Structure formats: structure tokens, C-alpha cells
Coordinates of C-alpha atoms in Angstrom, one line a residue:
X1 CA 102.1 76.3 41.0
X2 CA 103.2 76.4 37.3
X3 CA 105.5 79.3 38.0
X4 CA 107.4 77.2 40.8
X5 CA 107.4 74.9 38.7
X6 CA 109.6 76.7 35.9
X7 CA 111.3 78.4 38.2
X8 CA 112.6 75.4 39.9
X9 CA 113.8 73.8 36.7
X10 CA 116.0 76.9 36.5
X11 CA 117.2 76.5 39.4
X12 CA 117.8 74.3 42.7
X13 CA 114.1 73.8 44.2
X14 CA 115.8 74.3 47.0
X15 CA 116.8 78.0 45.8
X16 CA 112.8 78.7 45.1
X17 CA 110.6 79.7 48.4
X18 CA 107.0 80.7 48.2
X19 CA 105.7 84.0 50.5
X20 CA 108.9 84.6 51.8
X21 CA 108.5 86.8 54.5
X22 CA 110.9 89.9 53.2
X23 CA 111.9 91.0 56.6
X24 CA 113.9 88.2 57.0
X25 CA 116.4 89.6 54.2
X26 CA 116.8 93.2 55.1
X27 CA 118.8 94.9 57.6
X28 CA 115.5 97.1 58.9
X29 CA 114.1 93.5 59.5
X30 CA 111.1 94.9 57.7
X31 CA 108.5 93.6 55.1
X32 CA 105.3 91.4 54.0
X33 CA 105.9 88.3 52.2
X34 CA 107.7 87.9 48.6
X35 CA 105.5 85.5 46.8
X36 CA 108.3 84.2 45.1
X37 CA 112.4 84.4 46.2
X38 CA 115.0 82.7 44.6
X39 CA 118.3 82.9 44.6
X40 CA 120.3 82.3 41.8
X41 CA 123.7 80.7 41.7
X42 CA 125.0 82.0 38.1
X43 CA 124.6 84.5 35.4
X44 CA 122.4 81.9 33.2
X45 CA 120.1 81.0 36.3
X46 CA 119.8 84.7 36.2
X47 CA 119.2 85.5 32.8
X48 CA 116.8 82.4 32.6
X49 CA 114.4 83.6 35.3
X50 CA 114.6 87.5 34.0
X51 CA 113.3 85.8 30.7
X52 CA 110.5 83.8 32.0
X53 CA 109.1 86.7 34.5
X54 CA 109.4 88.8 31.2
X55 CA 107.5 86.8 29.2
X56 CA 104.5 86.2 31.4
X57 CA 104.4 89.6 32.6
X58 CA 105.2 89.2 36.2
X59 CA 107.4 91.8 38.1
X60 CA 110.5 91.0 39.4
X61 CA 113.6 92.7 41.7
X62 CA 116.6 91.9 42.3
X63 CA 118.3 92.7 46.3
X64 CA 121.6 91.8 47.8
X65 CA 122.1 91.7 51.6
X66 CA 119.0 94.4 51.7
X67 CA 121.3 96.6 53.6
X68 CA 119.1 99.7 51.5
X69 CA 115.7 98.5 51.6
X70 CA 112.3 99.4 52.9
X71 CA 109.8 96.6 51.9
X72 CA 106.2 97.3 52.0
X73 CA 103.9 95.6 54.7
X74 CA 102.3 93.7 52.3
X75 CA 105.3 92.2 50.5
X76 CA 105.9 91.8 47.1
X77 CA 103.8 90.4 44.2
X78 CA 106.2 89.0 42.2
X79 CA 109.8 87.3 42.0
X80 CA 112.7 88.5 44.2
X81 CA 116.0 87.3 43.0
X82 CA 118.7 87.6 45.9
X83 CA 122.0 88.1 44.4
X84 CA 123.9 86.9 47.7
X85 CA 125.2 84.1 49.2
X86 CA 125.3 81.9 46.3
X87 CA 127.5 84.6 43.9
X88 CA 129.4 85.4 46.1
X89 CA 132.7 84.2 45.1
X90 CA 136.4 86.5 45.8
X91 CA 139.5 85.6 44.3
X92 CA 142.8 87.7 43.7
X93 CA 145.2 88.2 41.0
X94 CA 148.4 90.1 42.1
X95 CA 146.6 93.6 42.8
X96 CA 143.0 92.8 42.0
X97 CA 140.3 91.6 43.2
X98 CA 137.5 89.6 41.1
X99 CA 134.2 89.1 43.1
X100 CA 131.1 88.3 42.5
X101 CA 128.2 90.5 43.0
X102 CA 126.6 88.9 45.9
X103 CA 129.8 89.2 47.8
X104 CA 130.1 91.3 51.2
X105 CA 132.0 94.6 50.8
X106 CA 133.2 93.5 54.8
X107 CA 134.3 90.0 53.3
X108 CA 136.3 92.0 50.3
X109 CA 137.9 94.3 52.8
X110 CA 139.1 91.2 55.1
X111 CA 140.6 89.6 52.0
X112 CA 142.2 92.6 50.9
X113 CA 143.6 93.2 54.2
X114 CA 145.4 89.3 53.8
X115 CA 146.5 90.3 50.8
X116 CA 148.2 93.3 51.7
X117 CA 146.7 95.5 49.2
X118 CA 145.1 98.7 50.4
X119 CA 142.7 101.7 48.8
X120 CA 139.3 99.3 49.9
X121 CA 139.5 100.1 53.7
X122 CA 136.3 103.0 53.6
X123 CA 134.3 99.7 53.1
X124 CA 134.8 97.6 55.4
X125 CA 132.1 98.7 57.5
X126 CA 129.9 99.1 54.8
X127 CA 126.8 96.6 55.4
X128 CA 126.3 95.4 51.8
X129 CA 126.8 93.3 48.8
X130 CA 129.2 94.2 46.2
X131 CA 126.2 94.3 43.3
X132 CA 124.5 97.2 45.5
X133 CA 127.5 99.2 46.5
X134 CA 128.5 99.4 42.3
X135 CA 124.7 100.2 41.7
X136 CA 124.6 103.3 44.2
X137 CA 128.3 104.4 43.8
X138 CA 128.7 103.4 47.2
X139 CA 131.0 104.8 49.3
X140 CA 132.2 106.1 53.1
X141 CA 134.4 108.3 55.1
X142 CA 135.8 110.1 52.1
X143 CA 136.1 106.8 50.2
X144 CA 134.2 106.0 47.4
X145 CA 133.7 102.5 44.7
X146 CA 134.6 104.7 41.6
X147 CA 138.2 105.0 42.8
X148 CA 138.9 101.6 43.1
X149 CA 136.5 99.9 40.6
X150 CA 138.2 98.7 37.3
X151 CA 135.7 97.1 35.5
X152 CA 131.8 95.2 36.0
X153 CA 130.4 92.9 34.5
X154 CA 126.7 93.3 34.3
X155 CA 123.0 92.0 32.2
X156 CA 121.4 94.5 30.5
X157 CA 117.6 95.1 30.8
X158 CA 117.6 92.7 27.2
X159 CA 119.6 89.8 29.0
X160 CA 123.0 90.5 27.3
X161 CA 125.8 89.8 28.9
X162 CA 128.3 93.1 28.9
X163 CA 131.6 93.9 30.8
X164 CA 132.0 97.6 30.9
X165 CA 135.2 99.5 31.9
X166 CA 134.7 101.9 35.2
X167 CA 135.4 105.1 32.8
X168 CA 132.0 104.2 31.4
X169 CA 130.1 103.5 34.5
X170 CA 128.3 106.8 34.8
X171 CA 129.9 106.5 38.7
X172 CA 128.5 109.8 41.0
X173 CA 127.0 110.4 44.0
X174 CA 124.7 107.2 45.0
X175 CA 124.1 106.1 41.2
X176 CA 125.1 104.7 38.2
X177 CA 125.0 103.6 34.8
X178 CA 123.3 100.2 36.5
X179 CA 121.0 102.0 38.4
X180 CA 120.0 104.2 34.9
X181 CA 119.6 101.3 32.6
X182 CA 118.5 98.9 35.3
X183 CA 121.4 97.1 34.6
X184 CA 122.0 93.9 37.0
X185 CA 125.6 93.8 38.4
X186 CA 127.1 89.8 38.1
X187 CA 130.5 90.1 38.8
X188 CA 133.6 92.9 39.3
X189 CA 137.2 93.6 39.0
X190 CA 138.4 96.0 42.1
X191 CA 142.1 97.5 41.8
X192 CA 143.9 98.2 44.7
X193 CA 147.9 98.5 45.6
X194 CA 150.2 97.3 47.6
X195 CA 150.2 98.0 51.4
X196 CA 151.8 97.4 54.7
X197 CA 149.4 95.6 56.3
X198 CA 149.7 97.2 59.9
X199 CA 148.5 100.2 58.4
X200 CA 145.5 98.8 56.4
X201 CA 144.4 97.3 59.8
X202 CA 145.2 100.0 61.8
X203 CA 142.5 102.3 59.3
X204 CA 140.2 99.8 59.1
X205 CA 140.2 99.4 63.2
X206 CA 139.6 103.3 63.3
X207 CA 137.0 103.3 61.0
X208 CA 135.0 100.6 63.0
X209 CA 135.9 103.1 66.3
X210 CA 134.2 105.9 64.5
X211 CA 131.0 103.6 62.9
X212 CA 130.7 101.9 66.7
X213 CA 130.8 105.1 68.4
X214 CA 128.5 107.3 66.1
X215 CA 125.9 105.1 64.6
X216 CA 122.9 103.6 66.0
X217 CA 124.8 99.8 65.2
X218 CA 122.3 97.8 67.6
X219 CA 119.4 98.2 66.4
X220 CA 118.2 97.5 62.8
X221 CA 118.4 100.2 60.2
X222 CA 118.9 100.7 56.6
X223 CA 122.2 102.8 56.9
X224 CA 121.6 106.5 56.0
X225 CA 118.0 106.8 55.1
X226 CA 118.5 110.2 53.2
X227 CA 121.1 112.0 50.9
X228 CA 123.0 114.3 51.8
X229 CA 121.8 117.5 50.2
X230 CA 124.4 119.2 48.3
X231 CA 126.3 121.6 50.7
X232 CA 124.4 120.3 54.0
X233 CA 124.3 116.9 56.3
X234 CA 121.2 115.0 56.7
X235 CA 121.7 114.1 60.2
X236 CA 122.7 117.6 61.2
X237 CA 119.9 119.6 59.3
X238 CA 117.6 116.5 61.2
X239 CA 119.0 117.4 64.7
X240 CA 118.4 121.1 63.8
X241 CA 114.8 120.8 63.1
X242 CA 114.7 119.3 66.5
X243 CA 113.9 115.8 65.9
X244 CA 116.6 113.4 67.3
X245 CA 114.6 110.3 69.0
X246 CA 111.6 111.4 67.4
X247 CA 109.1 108.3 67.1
X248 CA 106.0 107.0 65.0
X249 CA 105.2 104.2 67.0
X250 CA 108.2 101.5 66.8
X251 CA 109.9 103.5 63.8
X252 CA 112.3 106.1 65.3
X253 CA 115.3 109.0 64.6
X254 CA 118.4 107.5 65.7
X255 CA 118.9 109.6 69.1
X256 CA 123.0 108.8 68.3
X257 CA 122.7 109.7 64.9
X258 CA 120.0 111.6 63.8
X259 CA 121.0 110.4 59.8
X260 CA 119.4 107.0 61.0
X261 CA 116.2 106.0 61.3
X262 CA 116.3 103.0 63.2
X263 CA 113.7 99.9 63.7
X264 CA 113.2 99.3 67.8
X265 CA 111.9 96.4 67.4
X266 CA 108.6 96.0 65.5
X267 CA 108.3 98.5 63.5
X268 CA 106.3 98.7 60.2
X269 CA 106.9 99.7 56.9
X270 CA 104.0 102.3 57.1
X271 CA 105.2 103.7 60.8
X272 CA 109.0 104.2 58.6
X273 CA 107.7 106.1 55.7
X274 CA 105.1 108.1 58.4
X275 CA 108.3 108.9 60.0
X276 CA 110.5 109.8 56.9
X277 CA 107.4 112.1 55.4
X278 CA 107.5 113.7 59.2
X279 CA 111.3 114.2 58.8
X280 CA 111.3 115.7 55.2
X281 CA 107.9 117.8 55.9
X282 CA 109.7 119.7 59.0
X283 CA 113.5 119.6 57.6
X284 CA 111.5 121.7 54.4
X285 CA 109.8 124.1 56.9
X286 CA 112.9 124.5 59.3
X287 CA 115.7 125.0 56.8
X288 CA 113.9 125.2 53.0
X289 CA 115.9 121.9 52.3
X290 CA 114.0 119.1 50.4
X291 CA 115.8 115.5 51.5
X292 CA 115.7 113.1 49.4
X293 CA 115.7 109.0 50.7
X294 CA 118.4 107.3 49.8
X295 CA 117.0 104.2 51.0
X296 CA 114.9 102.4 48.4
X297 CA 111.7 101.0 48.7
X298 CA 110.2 97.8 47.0
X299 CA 106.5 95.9 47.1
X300 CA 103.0 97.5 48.5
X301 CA 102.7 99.8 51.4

């Protein structure tokens, strides 16, 4: 009770839950209860709460929208900040952006799109925060955050607050200087340029076409649960080892797109991972290539 306690005069008691059931905040509507999940509504709030789990030696994560994330059957022991709803402010200055880290890269697109300024449309159908997509370099259909990134204003692992320019973002394929340093993302400045907004519509609309007709959209998933291995596609090297629709009991290989490994309705934490080891164990022997997740994973299995 005494770290509720201090937590909630961080922060909104309101902001503070107690065994938070952790499939309730990720797309794969996976995972055991959090024993603590707040969500913070500034930097200080932040920085405050970092401080006191530091100090009495209790783990803490920090998620977005959980669009990456496989959490353990048994939860998490520990404090989960969300960085989400309650940072997730978007404003615009002539060609830029300023958002907040908790913002939806879908929400950024739609406003860029009012605004008439194009170079953001790859994201649109991206299912995440802002503060993810800078962490992992996020990016789609040739499109990636380093191109239009300017600057990010983040909290080092010591609590100082530092805005660094994109040059010095370490920005490559799914990572970052964030991710390196575990670095927390706060806020950042996108740069985009002027458009016709016909066109920025009309490649965002085609986008969605290709995402609705080639990925697994209704049912819950994580997005692309591996990398792609350099010079080869996950979902294709997948199909080749013969394993589209493959199953572990709820937990199963996107029969549409064999990159996804999709959550039919009850699946576990433990049936997901089964099924990934399964995947990567039979991709190895079929075409000697080792896949690495991309999706994360957080708490106990």
C-alpha cells in the first residue's frame, strides 16, 4: 500500500491501478496482471515515479499503445508507466509537427493530412504511439521515422531531460539511440512539406487497400512478430517452411500473412512463444536463416 501511496501523490489516484490485467493494453490482448500501471500526464510525473521505483529497487517499463508487445501470463511485478493517452498532445507550426510521445502515429497522419503537409503517409496505418515508433525506427512500405524526424526530446536513464537532433539518433533498422541507452521518448518534432492534399489522401487510401487486403487486421496481433533477415522476408521464408495457419493451441500463423502471428481468441502468452520457438526452430532447418522477434516481450512467462 505505501507504494500506492507515493505513487498517487505523483500523480492523479485516478492514474494509479493495482493488478492491471496487461491484456487489456496490448494489441495481442495478451498478459497477467501489472501490479502497478500508471499513467503519467507530464515529463515530471515521469521523471518522479522513475526516481522512486529507482530508489526502492522495484522494476519498472514503460509501453505506449502495446502495439509490439508480448506480456507474460503471469504479468508484471513491478510498475508500468503507459505513455499514452494522457501525452498525447499534436500541434503544428507551418511544416512541423510537435507531438507528444503518447500520441498515435494514425492521429499524426490525419492531422498532417488537414494540414496539407505530406512525407508521414507510410504511417498512417501503423498501430502505435509516437514514443514506440522513434524507439524502433519505425517504419512501413518503404517509409521510415528517420526521414521525417527532426528532433526528440527524451529522459535519460539518470532522469535528465535532453532534446537531441535526429542526426544523433543512432536511427536504423528497428532501433535507436533510445532503445541503446534506454532512453524514454517525451515529446518530438516531425518535418514534413507541403502537399496537395488529394494526393496525400489518395496514398494514404492505397496504403490502407494494401494493409486491409494483406494483413490478418481482424484478429489481434502484435504487427510483424519477426525481422526481416537481411536479404530475405519473414513471411515468405515462414510460408516456405510450410507453416501458414500453423497453430499451438489458440496462438496461430497468420494464414493471410504468414509475417503474423495472430491471437484467435484466447490465446496465451506461453502458446505465442511455443509458436514463435516452432517458427524459428523450422525456418533454421528449412532455409539456415535464424529470425529474430521483433516483437518485444515484458513480465514472467
Amino acid at each position: 500500500m505505501e507504494l500506492y501511496n507515493r505513487l498517487c501523490t505523483i500523480t492523479k489516484q485516478e492514474n494509479v491501478m493495482k493488478d492491471e490485467p496487461m491484456k487489456k493494453h496490448t494489441t495481442f490482448r495478451i498478459g497477467g496482471p501489472a501490479d502497478y500501471f500508471v499513467t503519467p500526464e507530464s515529463k515530471e510525473e515521469i521523471q518522479a515515479i522513475v526516481e522512486l521505483c529507482k530508489k526502492e529497487e522495484i522494476p519498472y517499463s514503460v509501453i505506449g499503445n502495446g502495439s509490439n508487445l508480448l506480456v507474460g501470463d503471469k504479468g508484471y511485478r513491478g510498475v508500468i508507466l503507459q505513455i499514452f493517452k494522457k501525452m498525447n498532445q499534436i500541434r503544428v507550426e507551418e511544416n512541423k509537427i510537435y507531438a507528444g510521445a503518447g500520441a498515435l502515429l494514425s492521429k499524426i497522419a490525419a492531422t498532417a493530412l488537414a494540414e496539407s503537409l505530406t512525407g508521414f503517409e507510410f504511417a498512417a496505418g501503423i498501430p502505435g504511439t509516437l514514443g514506440g515508433a522513434v524507439r524502433m525506427n519505425a517504419g512501413a512500405y518503404g517509409g521510415e521515422m528517420k526521414q521525417v524526424l527532426k528532433s526528440v526530446e527524451v529522459m535519460t536513464a539518470d532522469g535528465e531531460f535532453l532534446t537531441i537532433p535526429v542526426e544523433e539518433m543512432g536511427l536504423a533498422y528497428r532501433t535507436s539511440v533510445v532503445e541503446q541507452k534506454n532512453y524514454i521518448v517525451l515529446e518530438a518534432v516531425i518535418s514534413l512539406e507541403k502537399g496537395n492534399p488529394e494526393k496525400i489522401k489518395e496514398v494514404m487510401d492505397d496504403l490502407k487497400e494494401k494493409r486491409v487486403t494483406k494483413q490478418p487486421l481482424e484478429y489481434a496481433s502484435a504487427g510483424s512478430t519477426f525481422k526481416r533477415p537481411e536479404g530475405y522476408f519473414a513471411g515468405k521464408l515462414i510460408m516456405d517452411a510450410g507453416l501458414r495457419g500453423y497453430a499451438v493451441g489458440d496462438a496461430q500463423v497468420s494464414e493471410k500473412h504468414c509475417g503474423f502471428v495472430i491471437n484467435r481468441g484466447n490465446a496465451t502468452a506461453a502458446e505465442i512463444l511455443q509458436l514463435m520457438k516452432d517458427v524459428q526452430e523450422r525456418v533454421k532447418k528449412q532455409s539456415g536463416v535464424t529470425l529474430e522477434p521483433e516483437v518485444k516481450f515484458l513480465g514472467e512467462f
